[in-house]
């Protein structure tokens, strides 16, 4: 019988010249039982949370507001101008309204966001004065904040003393839990203005597209109505589902209702605009 060891230097597992330390190798872990449902849900939740990107709800709100106005007002204007029977009038008037409306929406968003910042700064100043001037009142406010939780007096008093030892912590506590205020972003005003303006311009440009491509006003109007009916339906559905959710029969039904509501609103606005132009221009110079 040969004295050669079973795992000699020349017969390594990997076919290499050196011996292998089996205990030092990293093998994939072996599980006798499959992972439990709880572990599976936790691993899935960790994957979803790691890949999910949060969008500022204020940006979403501004985008929805800008698109909503842009999809209805310029569409109604272009439909009304179509009654004059001139595509050039529709295009020039529509573009002029788009630019003016986008600037107006942007300025409105900027001024509104600046007002929020100024209101927050005023609240901070008032709270700082309160912290300096009236510790007794701030203690009362702290007790009122914790009152709904039915906590014993001793831990609440201890918490109050700890907060009063640090004026900055007390200020942050009062702003967060009493005034329920959060510091606005320094770029919030510009972001709001740009979001509203772009949303309005993009939404309002859609009904004008057929007038760039078709010479006959009546045909362009029909194309514009068809495009806007689909666009308003989709936008209303998406807008509703962003707020309520995408899954579930109730959310789907609510999304469809929201889409139909947008179509009705846009149709009424366009019809009113056409009727107004026809009332002002009863001679029938246009094609409608």
mmCIF file of C-alpha atoms in Angstrom:
data_model
loop_
_atom_site.group_PDB
_atom_site.id
_atom_site.type_symbol
_atom_site.label_atom_id
_atom_site.label_comp_id
_atom_site.label_asym_id
_atom_site.label_seq_id
_atom_site.Cartn_x
_atom_site.Cartn_y
_atom_site.Cartn_z
ATOM 1 C CA UNK A 1 0.000 0.000 0.000
ATOM 2 C CA UNK A 2 1.285 3.446 -0.886
ATOM 3 C CA UNK A 3 2.284 5.856 1.859
ATOM 4 C CA UNK A 4 0.963 8.726 -0.212
ATOM 5 C CA UNK A 5 -1.690 10.698 1.680
ATOM 6 C CA UNK A 6 -5.217 10.723 0.369
ATOM 7 C CA UNK A 7 -5.048 14.495 -0.244
ATOM 8 C CA UNK A 8 -1.516 14.886 -1.374
ATOM 9 C CA UNK A 9 0.131 18.019 -2.613
ATOM 10 C CA UNK A 10 -0.325 17.054 -6.249
ATOM 11 C CA UNK A 11 -3.993 16.047 -5.991
ATOM 12 C CA UNK A 12 -5.595 19.200 -4.736
ATOM 13 C CA UNK A 13 -9.284 19.678 -5.196
ATOM 14 C CA UNK A 14 -8.905 22.595 -7.565
ATOM 15 C CA UNK A 15 -6.155 20.923 -9.505
ATOM 16 C CA UNK A 16 -3.569 23.444 -8.288
ATOM 17 C CA UNK A 17 -0.240 22.583 -6.870
ATOM 18 C CA UNK A 18 -0.892 23.644 -3.262
ATOM 19 C CA UNK A 19 -2.987 21.849 -0.688
ATOM 20 C CA UNK A 20 -6.390 23.202 0.233
ATOM 21 C CA UNK A 21 -7.488 24.086 3.736
ATOM 22 C CA UNK A 22 -11.085 22.917 3.675
ATOM 23 C CA UNK A 23 -11.932 24.519 6.999
ATOM 24 C CA UNK A 24 -10.651 27.868 5.789
ATOM 25 C CA UNK A 25 -12.825 27.961 2.678
ATOM 26 C CA UNK A 26 -15.924 30.163 2.483
ATOM 27 C CA UNK A 27 -18.840 28.043 1.410
ATOM 28 C CA UNK A 28 -22.319 29.354 0.772
ATOM 29 C CA UNK A 29 -24.459 28.878 3.880
ATOM 30 C CA UNK A 30 -26.759 25.908 3.770
ATOM 31 C CA UNK A 31 -30.227 26.227 5.214
ATOM 32 C CA UNK A 32 -32.172 23.154 6.188
ATOM 33 C CA UNK A 33 -35.462 25.051 6.167
ATOM 34 C CA UNK A 34 -36.640 27.793 3.786
ATOM 35 C CA UNK A 35 -36.771 31.364 5.118
ATOM 36 C CA UNK A 36 -39.828 32.199 7.143
ATOM 37 C CA UNK A 37 -42.509 34.532 5.743
ATOM 38 C CA UNK A 38 -41.425 37.199 8.226
ATOM 39 C CA UNK A 39 -37.830 37.075 7.002
ATOM 40 C CA UNK A 40 -39.012 37.180 3.394
ATOM 41 C CA UNK A 41 -41.168 40.242 4.053
ATOM 42 C CA UNK A 42 -38.346 41.977 5.905
ATOM 43 C CA UNK A 43 -35.874 41.309 3.093
ATOM 44 C CA UNK A 44 -38.391 42.502 0.503
ATOM 45 C CA UNK A 45 -39.120 45.635 2.526
ATOM 46 C CA UNK A 46 -35.409 46.387 2.800
ATOM 47 C CA UNK A 47 -34.990 46.068 -0.966
ATOM 48 C CA UNK A 48 -38.009 48.268 -1.667
ATOM 49 C CA UNK A 49 -36.950 50.910 0.844
ATOM 50 C CA UNK A 50 -33.433 50.988 -0.562
ATOM 51 C CA UNK A 51 -34.658 51.519 -4.125
ATOM 52 C CA UNK A 52 -37.556 53.887 -3.398
ATOM 53 C CA UNK A 53 -36.967 57.562 -4.049
ATOM 54 C CA UNK A 54 -39.031 60.003 -2.075
ATOM 55 C CA UNK A 55 -40.342 63.014 -3.931
ATOM 56 C CA UNK A 56 -41.127 66.210 -2.092
ATOM 57 C CA UNK A 57 -44.946 66.334 -1.877
ATOM 58 C CA UNK A 58 -44.886 70.102 -2.375
ATOM 59 C CA UNK A 59 -43.145 69.650 -5.721
ATOM 60 C CA UNK A 60 -45.772 67.089 -6.721
ATOM 61 C CA UNK A 61 -48.513 69.498 -5.634
ATOM 62 C CA UNK A 62 -47.008 72.354 -7.661
ATOM 63 C CA UNK A 63 -46.612 70.133 -10.721
ATOM 64 C CA UNK A 64 -50.224 68.964 -10.496
ATOM 65 C CA UNK A 65 -51.478 72.521 -10.053
ATOM 66 C CA UNK A 66 -49.460 73.836 -12.996
ATOM 67 C CA UNK A 67 -50.466 70.996 -15.303
ATOM 68 C CA UNK A 68 -54.100 71.191 -14.240
ATOM 69 C CA UNK A 69 -54.374 74.882 -15.098
ATOM 70 C CA UNK A 70 -52.260 74.481 -18.225
ATOM 71 C CA UNK A 71 -54.423 71.683 -19.582
ATOM 72 C CA UNK A 72 -57.684 73.600 -19.178
ATOM 73 C CA UNK A 73 -57.159 77.351 -19.631
ATOM 74 C CA UNK A 74 -55.057 77.382 -22.856
ATOM 75 C CA UNK A 75 -57.223 74.611 -24.303
ATOM 76 C CA UNK A 76 -60.335 76.689 -23.707
ATOM 77 C CA UNK A 77 -58.636 79.746 -25.203
ATOM 78 C CA UNK A 78 -57.458 77.914 -28.329
ATOM 79 C CA UNK A 79 -60.904 76.400 -28.804
ATOM 80 C CA UNK A 80 -62.491 79.817 -28.475
ATOM 81 C CA UNK A 81 -60.049 81.442 -30.889
ATOM 82 C CA UNK A 82 -60.776 78.668 -33.379
ATOM 83 C CA UNK A 83 -64.180 80.238 -33.863
ATOM 84 C CA UNK A 84 -62.408 83.088 -35.665
ATOM 85 C CA UNK A 85 -61.321 80.672 -38.396
ATOM 86 C CA UNK A 86 -57.610 81.550 -38.518
ATOM 87 C CA UNK A 87 -54.909 79.145 -37.347
ATOM 88 C CA UNK A 88 -52.367 81.965 -37.083
ATOM 89 C CA UNK A 89 -54.607 83.789 -34.631
ATOM 90 C CA UNK A 90 -54.974 80.613 -32.578
ATOM 91 C CA UNK A 91 -51.226 79.938 -32.514
ATOM 92 C CA UNK A 92 -50.156 83.512 -31.743
ATOM 93 C CA UNK A 93 -52.883 84.056 -29.174
ATOM 94 C CA UNK A 94 -52.254 80.669 -27.574
ATOM 95 C CA UNK A 95 -48.498 81.196 -27.303
ATOM 96 C CA UNK A 96 -48.988 84.679 -25.868
ATOM 97 C CA UNK A 97 -51.354 83.290 -23.250
ATOM 98 C CA UNK A 98 -48.946 80.444 -22.484
ATOM 99 C CA UNK A 99 -46.037 82.784 -21.810
ATOM 100 C CA UNK A 100 -48.116 85.203 -19.755
ATOM 101 C CA UNK A 101 -49.811 82.402 -17.833
ATOM 102 C CA UNK A 102 -46.544 80.594 -17.099
ATOM 103 C CA UNK A 103 -44.953 83.800 -15.801
ATOM 104 C CA UNK A 104 -48.011 84.505 -13.679
ATOM 105 C CA UNK A 105 -48.044 80.988 -12.241
ATOM 106 C CA UNK A 106 -44.323 81.128 -11.521
ATOM 107 C CA UNK A 107 -44.566 84.488 -9.780
ATOM 108 C CA UNK A 108 -47.524 83.256 -7.767
ATOM 109 C CA UNK A 109 -45.594 80.205 -6.627
ATOM 110 C CA UNK A 110 -42.535 82.289 -5.753
ATOM 111 C CA UNK A 111 -44.512 84.837 -3.755
ATOM 112 C CA UNK A 112 -46.451 82.095 -1.971
ATOM 113 C CA UNK A 113 -43.291 80.224 -0.993
ATOM 114 C CA UNK A 114 -41.621 83.424 0.179
ATOM 115 C CA UNK A 115 -44.671 84.094 2.332
ATOM 116 C CA UNK A 116 -44.241 80.667 3.929
ATOM 117 C CA UNK A 117 -40.601 81.458 4.713
ATOM 118 C CA UNK A 118 -41.505 84.835 6.194
ATOM 119 C CA UNK A 119 -44.267 83.270 8.301
ATOM 120 C CA UNK A 120 -41.819 80.648 9.604
ATOM 121 C CA UNK A 121 -39.236 83.292 10.469
ATOM 122 C CA UNK A 122 -41.881 85.314 12.315
ATOM 123 C CA UNK A 123 -42.881 82.212 14.296
ATOM 124 C CA UNK A 124 -39.239 81.585 15.198
ATOM 125 C CA UNK A 125 -38.824 85.151 16.461
ATOM 126 C CA UNK A 126 -41.987 84.969 18.553
ATOM 127 C CA UNK A 127 -40.967 81.612 20.015
ATOM 128 C CA UNK A 128 -37.486 82.885 20.896
ATOM 129 C CA UNK A 129 -39.026 85.828 22.733
ATOM 130 C CA UNK A 130 -41.356 83.440 24.555
ATOM 131 C CA UNK A 131 -38.466 81.191 25.617
ATOM 132 C CA UNK A 132 -36.537 84.152 27.015
ATOM 133 C CA UNK A 133 -39.413 85.990 28.658
ATOM 134 C CA UNK A 134 -41.786 83.373 30.052
ATOM 135 C CA UNK A 135 -40.416 80.012 31.254
ATOM 136 C CA UNK A 136 -43.658 79.353 33.117
ATOM 137 C CA UNK A 137 -45.676 79.609 29.914
ATOM 138 C CA UNK A 138 -43.307 77.314 28.039
ATOM 139 C CA UNK A 139 -43.640 74.746 30.840
ATOM 140 C CA UNK A 140 -47.406 74.927 30.446
ATOM 141 C CA UNK A 141 -47.066 74.414 26.696
ATOM 142 C CA UNK A 142 -44.870 71.349 27.240
ATOM 143 C CA UNK A 143 -47.453 69.841 29.593
ATOM 144 C CA UNK A 144 -50.164 70.531 27.005
ATOM 145 C CA UNK A 145 -48.114 68.775 24.327
ATOM 146 C CA UNK A 146 -47.795 65.614 26.450
ATOM 147 C CA UNK A 147 -51.327 65.797 27.891
ATOM 148 C CA UNK A 148 -52.976 63.587 25.208
ATOM 149 C CA UNK A 149 -50.571 60.744 26.096
ATOM 150 C CA UNK A 150 -51.645 60.593 29.786
ATOM 151 C CA UNK A 151 -48.059 60.473 31.028
ATOM 152 C CA UNK A 152 -47.247 60.791 34.735
ATOM 153 C CA UNK A 153 -46.292 64.249 35.966
ATOM 154 C CA UNK A 154 -42.799 63.255 37.071
ATOM 155 C CA UNK A 155 -41.313 62.289 33.666
ATOM 156 C CA UNK A 156 -43.037 65.253 32.017
ATOM 157 C CA UNK A 157 -41.552 67.615 34.609
ATOM 158 C CA UNK A 158 -38.124 66.009 34.147
ATOM 159 C CA UNK A 159 -38.403 66.415 30.388
ATOM 160 C CA UNK A 160 -39.434 70.041 30.843
ATOM 161 C CA UNK A 161 -36.427 70.736 33.053
ATOM 162 C CA UNK A 162 -34.073 69.126 30.542
ATOM 163 C CA UNK A 163 -35.495 71.220 27.717
ATOM 164 C CA UNK A 164 -35.284 74.434 29.728
ATOM 165 C CA UNK A 165 -31.608 73.762 30.409
ATOM 166 C CA UNK A 166 -30.986 74.164 26.662
ATOM 167 C CA UNK A 167 -32.794 77.121 25.039
ATOM 168 C CA UNK A 168 -32.042 75.832 21.534
ATOM 169 C CA UNK A 169 -33.546 72.412 22.269
ATOM 170 C CA UNK A 170 -36.565 74.089 23.834
ATOM 171 C CA UNK A 171 -36.958 76.277 20.759
ATOM 172 C CA UNK A 172 -36.778 73.265 18.439
ATOM 173 C CA UNK A 173 -39.270 71.372 20.593
ATOM 174 C CA UNK A 174 -41.811 74.201 20.575
ATOM 175 C CA UNK A 175 -41.469 74.751 16.830
ATOM 176 C CA UNK A 176 -41.879 71.059 16.050
ATOM 177 C CA UNK A 177 -44.532 69.912 18.517
ATOM 178 C CA UNK A 178 -46.400 73.088 19.484
ATOM 179 C CA UNK A 179 -46.386 75.187 16.321
ATOM 180 C CA UNK A 180 -45.884 72.115 14.086
ATOM 181 C CA UNK A 181 -43.569 74.110 11.852
ATOM 182 C CA UNK A 182 -40.648 72.834 9.795
ATOM 183 C CA UNK A 183 -37.960 75.006 8.283
ATOM 184 C CA UNK A 184 -38.672 75.618 4.589
ATOM 185 C CA UNK A 185 -35.956 74.863 2.086
ATOM 186 C CA UNK A 186 -33.878 77.848 1.048
ATOM 187 C CA UNK A 187 -34.535 77.002 -2.617
ATOM 188 C CA UNK A 188 -38.225 76.290 -2.125
ATOM 189 C CA UNK A 189 -39.423 79.553 -3.708
ATOM 190 C CA UNK A 190 -37.436 79.092 -6.923
ATOM 191 C CA UNK A 191 -38.323 75.404 -7.209
ATOM 192 C CA UNK A 192 -42.008 76.196 -6.770
ATOM 193 C CA UNK A 193 -41.881 78.972 -9.367
ATOM 194 C CA UNK A 194 -40.087 76.835 -11.954
ATOM 195 C CA UNK A 195 -42.317 73.806 -11.344
ATOM 196 C CA UNK A 196 -45.542 75.780 -11.682
ATOM 197 C CA UNK A 197 -44.356 77.678 -14.760
ATOM 198 C CA UNK A 198 -43.087 74.580 -16.567
ATOM 199 C CA UNK A 199 -46.189 72.590 -15.665
ATOM 200 C CA UNK A 200 -48.445 75.317 -17.015
ATOM 201 C CA UNK A 201 -46.449 75.787 -20.219
ATOM 202 C CA UNK A 202 -46.144 72.065 -20.975
ATOM 203 C CA UNK A 203 -49.799 71.411 -20.244
ATOM 204 C CA UNK A 204 -50.933 74.393 -22.294
ATOM 205 C CA UNK A 205 -48.732 73.621 -25.282
ATOM 206 C CA UNK A 206 -50.382 70.236 -25.910
ATOM 207 C CA UNK A 207 -53.693 71.583 -27.320
ATOM 208 C CA UNK A 208 -51.772 73.940 -29.637
ATOM 209 C CA UNK A 209 -49.809 71.181 -31.381
ATOM 210 C CA UNK A 210 -52.484 70.391 -34.029
ATOM 211 C CA UNK A 211 -52.627 74.052 -35.059
ATOM 212 C CA UNK A 212 -48.927 73.913 -35.980
ATOM 213 C CA UNK A 213 -49.484 70.865 -38.190
ATOM 214 C CA UNK A 214 -52.896 71.442 -39.797
ATOM 215 C CA UNK A 215 -53.902 74.467 -41.873
ATOM 216 C CA UNK A 216 -57.660 74.061 -41.556
ATOM 217 C CA UNK A 217 -58.881 75.415 -38.232
ATOM 218 C CA UNK A 218 -61.856 73.103 -37.914
ATOM 219 C CA UNK A 219 -59.751 69.974 -38.486
ATOM 220 C CA UNK A 220 -57.104 71.229 -36.065
ATOM 221 C CA UNK A 221 -59.804 71.886 -33.481
ATOM 222 C CA UNK A 222 -61.128 68.342 -33.791
ATOM 223 C CA UNK A 223 -57.622 66.936 -33.393
ATOM 224 C CA UNK A 224 -57.042 69.211 -30.409
ATOM 225 C CA UNK A 225 -60.284 68.092 -28.771
ATOM 226 C CA UNK A 226 -59.391 64.420 -29.257
ATOM 227 C CA UNK A 227 -55.866 64.856 -27.930
ATOM 228 C CA UNK A 228 -57.049 66.839 -24.934
ATOM 229 C CA UNK A 229 -59.809 64.360 -24.108
ATOM 230 C CA UNK A 230 -57.211 61.590 -23.822
ATOM 231 C CA UNK A 231 -54.697 63.830 -22.047
ATOM 232 C CA UNK A 232 -57.209 65.108 -19.496
ATOM 233 C CA UNK A 233 -58.480 61.583 -18.836
ATOM 234 C CA UNK A 234 -54.965 60.243 -18.241
ATOM 235 C CA UNK A 235 -53.944 63.265 -16.183
ATOM 236 C CA UNK A 236 -57.032 63.071 -13.989
ATOM 237 C CA UNK A 237 -56.462 59.365 -13.400
ATOM 238 C CA UNK A 238 -52.781 59.824 -12.537
ATOM 239 C CA UNK A 239 -53.458 62.849 -10.330
ATOM 240 C CA UNK A 240 -56.058 60.950 -8.324
ATOM 241 C CA UNK A 241 -53.961 57.805 -7.970
ATOM 242 C CA UNK A 242 -50.908 59.768 -6.853
ATOM 243 C CA UNK A 243 -52.953 60.960 -3.883
ATOM 244 C CA UNK A 244 -55.007 57.823 -3.150
ATOM 245 C CA UNK A 245 -52.798 54.982 -4.378
ATOM 246 C CA UNK A 246 -52.552 52.764 -7.447
ATOM 247 C CA UNK A 247 -53.626 49.356 -6.164
ATOM 248 C CA UNK A 248 -57.139 48.305 -5.280
ATOM 249 C CA UNK A 249 -60.542 48.488 -6.898
ATOM 250 C CA UNK A 250 -61.580 51.623 -4.996
ATOM 251 C CA UNK A 251 -58.458 53.505 -6.094
ATOM 252 C CA UNK A 252 -58.913 52.475 -9.723
ATOM 253 C CA UNK A 253 -62.558 53.570 -9.706
ATOM 254 C CA UNK A 254 -61.605 56.851 -8.049
ATOM 255 C CA UNK A 255 -58.894 57.380 -10.672
ATOM 256 C CA UNK A 256 -61.373 56.848 -13.497
ATOM 257 C CA UNK A 257 -63.791 59.289 -11.872
ATOM 258 C CA UNK A 258 -60.987 61.821 -11.513
ATOM 259 C CA UNK A 259 -60.111 61.446 -15.191
ATOM 260 C CA UNK A 260 -63.722 61.866 -16.290
ATOM 261 C CA UNK A 261 -64.033 64.903 -14.044
ATOM 262 C CA UNK A 262 -61.048 66.532 -15.744
ATOM 263 C CA UNK A 263 -62.564 65.793 -19.163
ATOM 264 C CA UNK A 264 -65.874 67.371 -18.133
ATOM 265 C CA UNK A 265 -64.170 70.462 -16.701
ATOM 266 C CA UNK A 266 -62.013 70.913 -19.802
ATOM 267 C CA UNK A 267 -64.986 70.387 -22.107
ATOM 268 C CA UNK A 268 -67.129 72.899 -20.241
ATOM 269 C CA UNK A 269 -64.323 75.468 -20.308
ATOM 270 C CA UNK A 270 -63.767 74.989 -24.043
ATOM 271 C CA UNK A 271 -67.493 75.130 -24.774
ATOM 272 C CA UNK A 272 -67.908 78.311 -22.746
ATOM 273 C CA UNK A 273 -64.982 79.908 -24.573
ATOM 274 C CA UNK A 274 -66.396 79.033 -27.995
ATOM 275 C CA UNK A 275 -69.824 80.312 -26.978
ATOM 276 C CA UNK A 276 -68.327 83.593 -25.763
ATOM 277 C CA UNK A 277 -66.437 84.155 -29.023
ATOM 278 C CA UNK A 278 -69.547 83.356 -31.044
ATOM 279 C CA UNK A 279 -71.533 85.791 -28.915
ATOM 280 C CA UNK A 280 -68.980 88.544 -29.526
ATOM 281 C CA UNK A 281 -68.626 87.667 -33.214
ATOM 282 C CA UNK A 282 -72.144 86.681 -34.308
ATOM 283 C CA UNK A 283 -71.485 87.458 -37.971
ATOM 284 C CA UNK A 284 -70.039 83.980 -38.464
ATOM 285 C CA UNK A 285 -66.712 84.953 -40.023
ATOM 286 C CA UNK A 286 -65.147 81.869 -38.498
ATOM 287 C CA UNK A 287 -65.627 78.246 -39.407
ATOM 288 C CA UNK A 288 -67.488 77.158 -36.277
#
